[in-house]
PDB file of C-alpha atoms and ligand atoms in Angstrom:
ATOM      1  CA  MET A   6      -9.372  10.686   8.737  1.00 93.00           C
ATOM      2  CA  LYS A   7      -6.605  11.025  11.343  1.00 94.00           C
ATOM      3  CA  ILE A   8      -4.129   8.028  12.892  1.00 94.00           C
ATOM      4  CA  LYS A   9      -1.353   9.182  15.117  1.00 94.00           C
ATOM      5  CA  ASP A  10       0.128  12.129  13.270  1.00 92.00           C
ATOM      6  CA  LEU A  11      -0.616  11.895  10.014  1.00 94.00           C
ATOM      7  CA  GLU A  12      -3.871  12.719   7.929  1.00 96.00           C
ATOM      8  CA  PHE A  13      -5.323  10.243   5.443  1.00 97.00           C
ATOM      9  CA  LYS A  14      -8.051  10.633   2.480  1.00 97.00           C
ATOM     10  CA  LYS A  15      -9.990   7.506   0.825  1.00 98.00           C
ATOM     11  CA  PHE A  16      -7.760   6.352  -2.025  1.00 98.00           C
ATOM     12  CA  ILE A  17      -8.923   3.119  -3.592  1.00 98.00           C
ATOM     13  CA  PRO A  18     -12.394   1.943  -2.533  1.00 98.00           C
ATOM     14  CA  ALA A  19     -13.505  -1.777  -1.599  1.00 98.00           C
ATOM     15  CA  ASP A  20     -15.226  -2.512  -5.341  1.00 98.00           C
ATOM     16  CA  LYS A  21     -12.222  -1.479  -6.891  1.00 98.00           C
ATOM     17  CA  ILE A  22      -9.843  -3.534  -5.188  1.00 98.00           C
ATOM     18  CA  GLU A  23     -12.341  -6.465  -5.176  1.00 98.00           C
ATOM     19  CA  LYS A  24     -12.601  -6.322  -9.294  1.00 98.00           C
ATOM     20  CA  ARG A  25      -9.001  -6.100  -9.884  1.00 98.00           C
ATOM     21  CA  ILE A  26      -8.273  -9.345  -7.602  1.00 98.00           C
ATOM     22  CA  ALA A  27     -10.999 -11.278  -9.488  1.00 98.00           C
ATOM     23  CA  SER A  28      -8.913 -10.567 -12.538  1.00 98.00           C
ATOM     24  CA  LEU A  29      -5.474 -11.529 -10.977  1.00 98.00           C
ATOM     25  CA  ALA A  30      -6.929 -14.469 -10.006  1.00 98.00           C
ATOM     26  CA  LYS A  31      -8.371 -15.718 -13.147  1.00 98.00           C
ATOM     27  CA  GLN A  32      -4.895 -15.070 -14.748  1.00 98.00           C
ATOM     28  CA  ILE A  33      -3.372 -17.048 -12.277  1.00 98.00           C
ATOM     29  CA  ASN A  34      -6.214 -19.805 -12.782  1.00 98.00           C
ATOM     30  CA  LYS A  35      -5.050 -19.555 -16.430  1.00 98.00           C
ATOM     31  CA  ASP A  36      -1.276 -19.649 -15.765  1.00 98.00           C
ATOM     32  CA  TYR A  37      -1.488 -22.252 -13.463  1.00 98.00           C
ATOM     33  CA  ALA A  38      -3.745 -24.528 -14.913  1.00 98.00           C
ATOM     34  CA  ASP A  39      -1.745 -27.852 -15.009  1.00 96.00           C
ATOM     35  CA  ARG A  40      -0.090 -27.275 -11.364  1.00 98.00           C
ATOM     36  CA  THR A  41      -0.827 -27.711  -8.048  1.00 98.00           C
ATOM     37  CA  PRO A  42       0.952 -24.184  -6.434  1.00 98.00           C
ATOM     38  CA  LEU A  43       1.733 -23.463  -2.968  1.00 96.00           C
ATOM     39  CA  PHE A  44       0.711 -19.869  -1.895  1.00 97.00           C
ATOM     40  CA  LEU A  45       2.834 -18.293   0.633  1.00 95.00           C
ATOM     41  CA  PRO A  46       1.239 -15.137   1.894  1.00 96.00           C
ATOM     42  CA  VAL A  47       3.352 -12.925   3.567  1.00 94.00           C
ATOM     43  CA  LEU A  48       2.034 -11.862   6.914  1.00 92.00           C
ATOM     44  CA  ASN A  49       0.797  -9.450   8.359  1.00 92.00           C
ATOM     45  CA  GLY A  50      -0.117  -7.033   5.659  1.00 95.00           C
ATOM     46  CA  SER A  51      -1.297  -9.954   3.002  1.00 97.00           C
ATOM     47  CA  PHE A  52      -3.934 -11.164   5.153  1.00 97.00           C
ATOM     48  CA  MET A  53      -6.954  -9.747   3.518  1.00 98.00           C
ATOM     49  CA  PHE A  54      -5.760  -9.765   0.308  1.00 98.00           C
ATOM     50  CA  THR A  55      -4.987 -13.415   0.588  1.00 98.00           C
ATOM     51  CA  SER A  56      -8.268 -14.410   1.736  1.00 98.00           C
ATOM     52  CA  ASP A  57     -10.274 -12.663  -1.335  1.00 98.00           C
ATOM     53  CA  LEU A  58      -7.948 -13.812  -3.619  1.00 98.00           C
ATOM     54  CA  LEU A  59      -7.833 -17.539  -2.525  1.00 98.00           C
ATOM     55  CA  LYS A  60     -11.710 -17.539  -2.783  1.00 98.00           C
ATOM     56  CA  ASP A  61     -11.555 -16.591  -6.449  1.00 98.00           C
ATOM     57  CA  ILE A  62      -8.431 -19.445  -7.041  1.00 98.00           C
ATOM     58  CA  GLU A  63      -9.835 -22.425  -8.293  1.00 98.00           C
ATOM     59  CA  LEU A  64      -6.898 -24.605  -8.731  1.00 98.00           C
ATOM     60  CA  LEU A  65      -5.803 -27.286  -6.452  1.00 98.00           C
ATOM     61  CA  CYS A  66      -3.360 -25.514  -4.160  1.00 98.00           C
ATOM     62  CA  ARG A  67      -1.793 -25.235  -0.499  1.00 95.00           C
ATOM     63  CA  VAL A  68      -1.349 -22.005   1.426  1.00 95.00           C
ATOM     64  CA  SER A  69       1.208 -21.553   4.008  1.00 93.00           C
ATOM     65  CA  PHE A  70       1.789 -18.332   5.781  1.00 92.00           C
ATOM     66  CA  VAL A  71       5.578 -16.611   6.589  1.00 89.00           C
ATOM     67  CA  LYS A  72       5.787 -13.785   9.035  1.00 86.00           C
ATOM     68  CA  ILE A  73       8.839 -11.344   8.171  1.00 75.00           C
ATOM     69  CA  SER A  74       9.290  -7.795  10.084  1.00 58.00           C
ATOM     70  CA  SER A  75      10.396  -5.258   8.372  1.00 51.00           C
ATOM     71  CA  TYR A  76       9.046  -1.773   9.156  1.00 49.00           C
ATOM     72  CA  ALA A  77       8.570   0.871  11.565  1.00 48.00           C
ATOM     73  CA  GLY A  78       6.480   3.750  10.779  1.00 48.00           C
ATOM     74  CA  THR A  79       6.410   4.783   6.853  1.00 50.00           C
ATOM     75  CA  ASN A  80       9.943   4.380   6.154  1.00 53.00           C
ATOM     76  CA  SER A  81      11.205   0.978   4.893  1.00 53.00           C
ATOM     77  CA  THR A  82      14.340  -0.319   7.043  1.00 53.00           C
ATOM     78  CA  GLY A  83      15.625  -2.915   4.737  1.00 53.00           C
ATOM     79  CA  GLN A  84      16.160  -4.926   8.069  1.00 56.00           C
ATOM     80  CA  PHE A  85      14.132  -8.008   8.687  1.00 55.00           C
ATOM     81  CA  LYS A  86      13.921 -11.293  10.308  1.00 56.00           C
ATOM     82  CA  THR A  87      11.720 -14.125   9.717  1.00 56.00           C
ATOM     83  CA  LEU A  88       9.241 -15.049  12.470  1.00 46.00           C
ATOM     84  CA  ILE A  89       7.722 -17.910  11.397  1.00 58.00           C
ATOM     85  CA  GLY A  90       8.992 -19.475   8.408  1.00 69.00           C
ATOM     86  CA  HIS A  91       7.595 -22.410   5.893  1.00 70.00           C
ATOM     87  CA  ASP A  92       9.788 -25.452   7.624  1.00 70.00           C
ATOM     88  CA  GLU A  93       8.159 -28.298   5.401  1.00 75.00           C
ATOM     89  CA  SER A  94      10.249 -29.466   2.080  1.00 81.00           C
ATOM     90  CA  LEU A  95       9.697 -26.757  -0.885  1.00 86.00           C
ATOM     91  CA  PHE A  96      11.336 -29.298  -3.219  1.00 89.00           C
ATOM     92  CA  GLY A  97       9.723 -29.286  -6.811  1.00 92.00           C
ATOM     93  CA  LEU A  98       6.783 -27.009  -5.710  1.00 95.00           C
ATOM     94  CA  ASP A  99       5.400 -23.752  -7.554  1.00 97.00           C
ATOM     95  CA  ILE A 100       5.851 -20.992  -5.158  1.00 96.00           C
ATOM     96  CA  LEU A 101       3.660 -17.915  -5.367  1.00 98.00           C
ATOM     97  CA  ILE A 102       4.728 -15.511  -2.724  1.00 96.00           C
ATOM     98  CA  VAL A 103       1.996 -13.181  -1.667  1.00 98.00           C
ATOM     99  CA  GLU A 104       2.527  -9.896  -0.591  1.00 97.00           C
ATOM    100  CA  ASP A 105       0.519  -6.547   0.331  1.00 97.00           C
ATOM    101  CA  ILE A 106       2.898  -4.047  -1.071  1.00 97.00           C
ATOM    102  CA  VAL A 107       6.351  -3.908  -2.756  1.00 95.00           C
ATOM    103  CA  ASP A 108       7.746  -1.035  -1.916  1.00 94.00           C
ATOM    104  CA  THR A 109      12.174  -1.170  -1.663  1.00 91.00           C
ATOM    105  CA  GLY A 110      11.457  -4.716  -2.833  1.00 91.00           C
ATOM    106  CA  LEU A 111      14.140  -6.068  -0.295  1.00 87.00           C
ATOM    107  CA  THR A 112      11.500  -8.050   1.335  1.00 85.00           C
ATOM    108  CA  LEU A 113      10.358  -9.831  -1.690  1.00 91.00           C
ATOM    109  CA  GLN A 114      14.182 -10.121  -3.027  1.00 89.00           C
ATOM    110  CA  LYS A 115      15.228 -12.118   0.360  1.00 84.00           C
ATOM    111  CA  ILE A 116      12.241 -14.534   0.436  1.00 88.00           C
ATOM    112  CA  MET A 117      12.481 -15.043  -3.092  1.00 89.00           C
ATOM    113  CA  GLU A 118      16.505 -16.148  -3.037  1.00 86.00           C
ATOM    114  CA  ASP A 119      15.542 -18.056   0.323  1.00 83.00           C
ATOM    115  CA  LEU A 120      13.027 -20.146  -1.375  1.00 87.00           C
ATOM    116  CA  LYS A 121      15.229 -20.775  -4.653  1.00 87.00           C
ATOM    117  CA  ASP A 122      18.202 -21.774  -2.427  1.00 85.00           C
ATOM    118  CA  ARG A 123      15.319 -24.449  -0.706  1.00 84.00           C
ATOM    119  CA  GLY A 124      14.931 -26.194  -3.826  1.00 88.00           C
ATOM    120  CA  ALA A 125      11.749 -24.696  -5.019  1.00 92.00           C
ATOM    121  CA  LYS A 126      11.004 -25.528  -8.798  1.00 95.00           C
ATOM    122  CA  SER A 127       9.524 -22.146  -9.660  1.00 96.00           C
ATOM    123  CA  VAL A 128       9.137 -18.909  -7.279  1.00 96.00           C
ATOM    124  CA  GLU A 129       6.990 -15.932  -8.424  1.00 97.00           C
ATOM    125  CA  ALA A 130       5.263 -12.930  -6.584  1.00 97.00           C
ATOM    126  CA  ILE A 131       2.103 -11.470  -6.508  1.00 98.00           C
ATOM    127  CA  ALA A 132       1.617  -8.035  -4.871  1.00 98.00           C
ATOM    128  CA  LEU A 133      -1.150  -5.930  -4.459  1.00 98.00           C
ATOM    129  CA  PHE A 134       0.313  -2.794  -4.611  1.00 98.00           C
ATOM    130  CA  ARG A 135       3.723  -2.090  -6.346  1.00 96.00           C
ATOM    131  CA  LYS A 136       5.447   1.302  -5.559  1.00 95.00           C
ATOM    132  CA  LYS A 137       7.830   3.355  -7.925  1.00 89.00           C
ATOM    133  CA  ASP A 138      11.194   2.290  -5.893  1.00 85.00           C
ATOM    134  CA  ALA A 139      10.933  -1.444  -6.444  1.00 82.00           C
ATOM    135  CA  ARG A 140       9.776  -0.635 -10.285  1.00 80.00           C
ATOM    136  CA  GLU A 141      12.673   1.526 -11.117  1.00 81.00           C
ATOM    137  CA  LYS A 142      14.351  -1.864  -9.542  1.00 83.00           C
ATOM    138  CA  SER A 143      13.034  -4.031 -11.718  1.00 80.00           C
ATOM    139  CA  ILE A 144      12.037  -6.132  -8.813  1.00 80.00           C
ATOM    140  CA  GLU A 145      10.450  -9.122 -10.490  1.00 87.00           C
ATOM    141  CA  VAL A 146       6.723  -9.303  -9.682  1.00 96.00           C
ATOM    142  CA  LYS A 147       4.727 -11.280 -12.023  1.00 97.00           C
ATOM    143  CA  TYR A 148       1.516 -10.020 -11.079  1.00 98.00           C
ATOM    144  CA  VAL A 149       0.529  -6.572  -9.759  1.00 97.00           C
ATOM    145  CA  GLY A 150      -2.730  -5.345  -8.175  1.00 98.00           C
ATOM    146  CA  PHE A 151      -2.083  -1.157  -8.414  1.00 98.00           C
ATOM    147  CA  GLU A 152       0.863   0.498  -9.422  1.00 96.00           C
ATOM    148  CA  LEU A 153       1.623   3.387  -6.916  1.00 96.00           C
ATOM    149  CA  GLU A 154       4.010   6.445  -6.883  1.00 93.00           C
ATOM    150  CA  ASP A 155       5.778   7.296  -3.524  1.00 90.00           C
ATOM    151  CA  GLU A 156       2.696   7.657  -1.255  1.00 92.00           C
ATOM    152  CA  PHE A 157       2.166   5.726   2.037  1.00 96.00           C
ATOM    153  CA  ILE A 158      -1.136   3.582   1.800  1.00 97.00           C
ATOM    154  CA  LEU A 159      -3.180   2.124   4.999  1.00 97.00           C
ATOM    155  CA  GLY A 160      -6.227  -0.319   4.865  1.00 98.00           C
ATOM    156  CA  TYR A 161      -7.129  -3.362   3.256  1.00 98.00           C
ATOM    157  CA  GLY A 162      -4.554  -5.070   5.506  1.00 98.00           C
ATOM    158  CA  LEU A 163      -1.855  -2.483   5.301  1.00 98.00           C
ATOM    159  CA  ASP A 164      -1.129  -0.181   8.474  1.00 97.00           C
ATOM    160  CA  TYR A 165       0.745   2.638  10.136  1.00 97.00           C
ATOM    161  CA  ASP A 166       2.419   1.876  13.525  1.00 95.00           C
ATOM    162  CA  GLY A 167      -0.003  -1.289  13.531  1.00 95.00           C
ATOM    163  CA  LEU A 168      -3.432   0.781  13.226  1.00 97.00           C
ATOM    164  CA  GLY A 169      -5.628   0.945   9.997  1.00 97.00           C
ATOM    165  CA  ARG A 170      -5.408  -2.737   9.055  1.00 98.00           C
ATOM    166  CA  ASN A 171      -9.492  -3.390   9.386  1.00 98.00           C
ATOM    167  CA  TYR A 172     -10.587  -0.743   7.024  1.00 98.00           C
ATOM    168  CA  ARG A 173     -11.993  -2.313   3.501  1.00 98.00           C
ATOM    169  CA  ASP A 174     -11.409   1.024   1.445  1.00 98.00           C
ATOM    170  CA  VAL A 175      -7.655   1.788   0.657  1.00 98.00           C
ATOM    171  CA  TYR A 176      -6.608   5.424   2.300  1.00 98.00           C
ATOM    172  CA  LYS A 177      -3.226   7.682   1.289  1.00 97.00           C
ATOM    173  CA  THR A 178      -1.734  10.290   3.162  1.00 95.00           C
ATOM    174  CA  LEU A 179      -1.866  13.931   2.471  1.00 90.00           C
ATOM    175  CA  THR A 180       0.971  14.642   3.702  1.00 64.00           C
ATOM    176  CA  SER A 181       4.678  13.837   2.666  1.00 54.00           C
ATOM    177  CA  THR A 182       6.005  11.083   4.642  1.00 47.00           C
ATOM    178  CA  GLN A 183       9.807  11.746   3.418  1.00 44.00           C
TER     179      GLN A 183
HETATM  180  P1  LIG B 206       9.869  -3.563   1.325  1.00 56.08           P
HETATM  181  O1  LIG B 206      10.701  -4.464   1.636  1.00 56.08           O
HETATM  182  O2  LIG B 206      10.558  -1.721   1.453  1.00 56.08           O
HETATM  183  O3  LIG B 206       9.472  -3.903  -0.043  1.00 56.08           O
HETATM  184  O4  LIG B 206       8.773  -3.473   2.226  1.00 56.08           O
HETATM  185  C1  LIG B 206       7.425  -4.154   2.273  1.00 56.08           C
HETATM  186  C2  LIG B 206       6.574  -4.389   3.633  1.00 56.08           C
HETATM  187  O5  LIG B 206       7.015  -2.734   3.944  1.00 56.08           O
HETATM  188  C3  LIG B 206       5.442  -4.422   2.900  1.00 56.08           C
HETATM  189  O6  LIG B 206       5.001  -5.707   3.130  1.00 56.08           O
HETATM  190  C4  LIG B 206       4.422  -3.555   4.222  1.00 56.08           C
HETATM  191  O7  LIG B 206       4.522  -4.589   5.195  1.00 56.08           O
HETATM  192  C5  LIG B 206       5.307  -2.685   4.344  1.00 56.08           C
HETATM  193  N1  LIG B 206       4.789  -1.383   3.475  1.00 56.08           N
HETATM  194  C6  LIG B 206       5.540  -0.546   2.349  1.00 56.08           C
HETATM  195  N2  LIG B 206       5.059   0.270   1.924  1.00 56.08           N
HETATM  196  C7  LIG B 206       4.190   0.251   2.940  1.00 56.08           C
HETATM  197  C8  LIG B 206       2.756   1.214   2.722  1.00 56.08           C
HETATM  198  O8  LIG B 206       2.557   2.517   2.002  1.00 56.08           O
HETATM  199  N3  LIG B 206       1.940   1.049   3.824  1.00 56.08           N
HETATM  200  C9  LIG B 206       1.944   0.205   4.768  1.00 56.08           C
HETATM  201  N4  LIG B 206       2.977  -0.949   4.991  1.00 56.08           N
HETATM  202  C10 LIG B 206       4.217  -0.155   3.476  1.00 56.08           C
END
């Protein structure tokens, strides 16, 4: 499959993603059994993941979306701005940030710091994918769906220059993006 200048091939099929999400949800149901967490998905990339994950969450919980812009093309810029923030009080809440993918970890670090400053009781993260860079920097992600190397992926909510979010399977580039 070709999108703009890049060739992609199928990498993780939808049924494998579905099974992995069910097992992450099971673990969260267990860990948060006595709490009422606030799920804070980061748009746009996490919309599909969030929808499937929350269908398997059996807890009494809240959901509120935030939107951050940090990426252009296939390289993380490290620069972002909050487009939509969570404006209600976070005091005393157990927050679970829902990310599609953690690459450099800069986005997640920034959000976590911000939420802690605003009085959240606990702040943890769940990411469907985590890349090598974040792993090496020990960016704290309590729940990770799939560990990746340095590949650029798309599908299941993730995009390349705004395209490809709608695919149910995940694809990766054939060509290097570095
Ligand atoms: P970070 O701040 O470098 O961790 O970047 C996180 C954000 O970059 C993610 O939420 C995605 O929107 C985007 N991103 C990082 N890697 C990829 C990728 O392989 N495909 C699509 N988007 C990505």
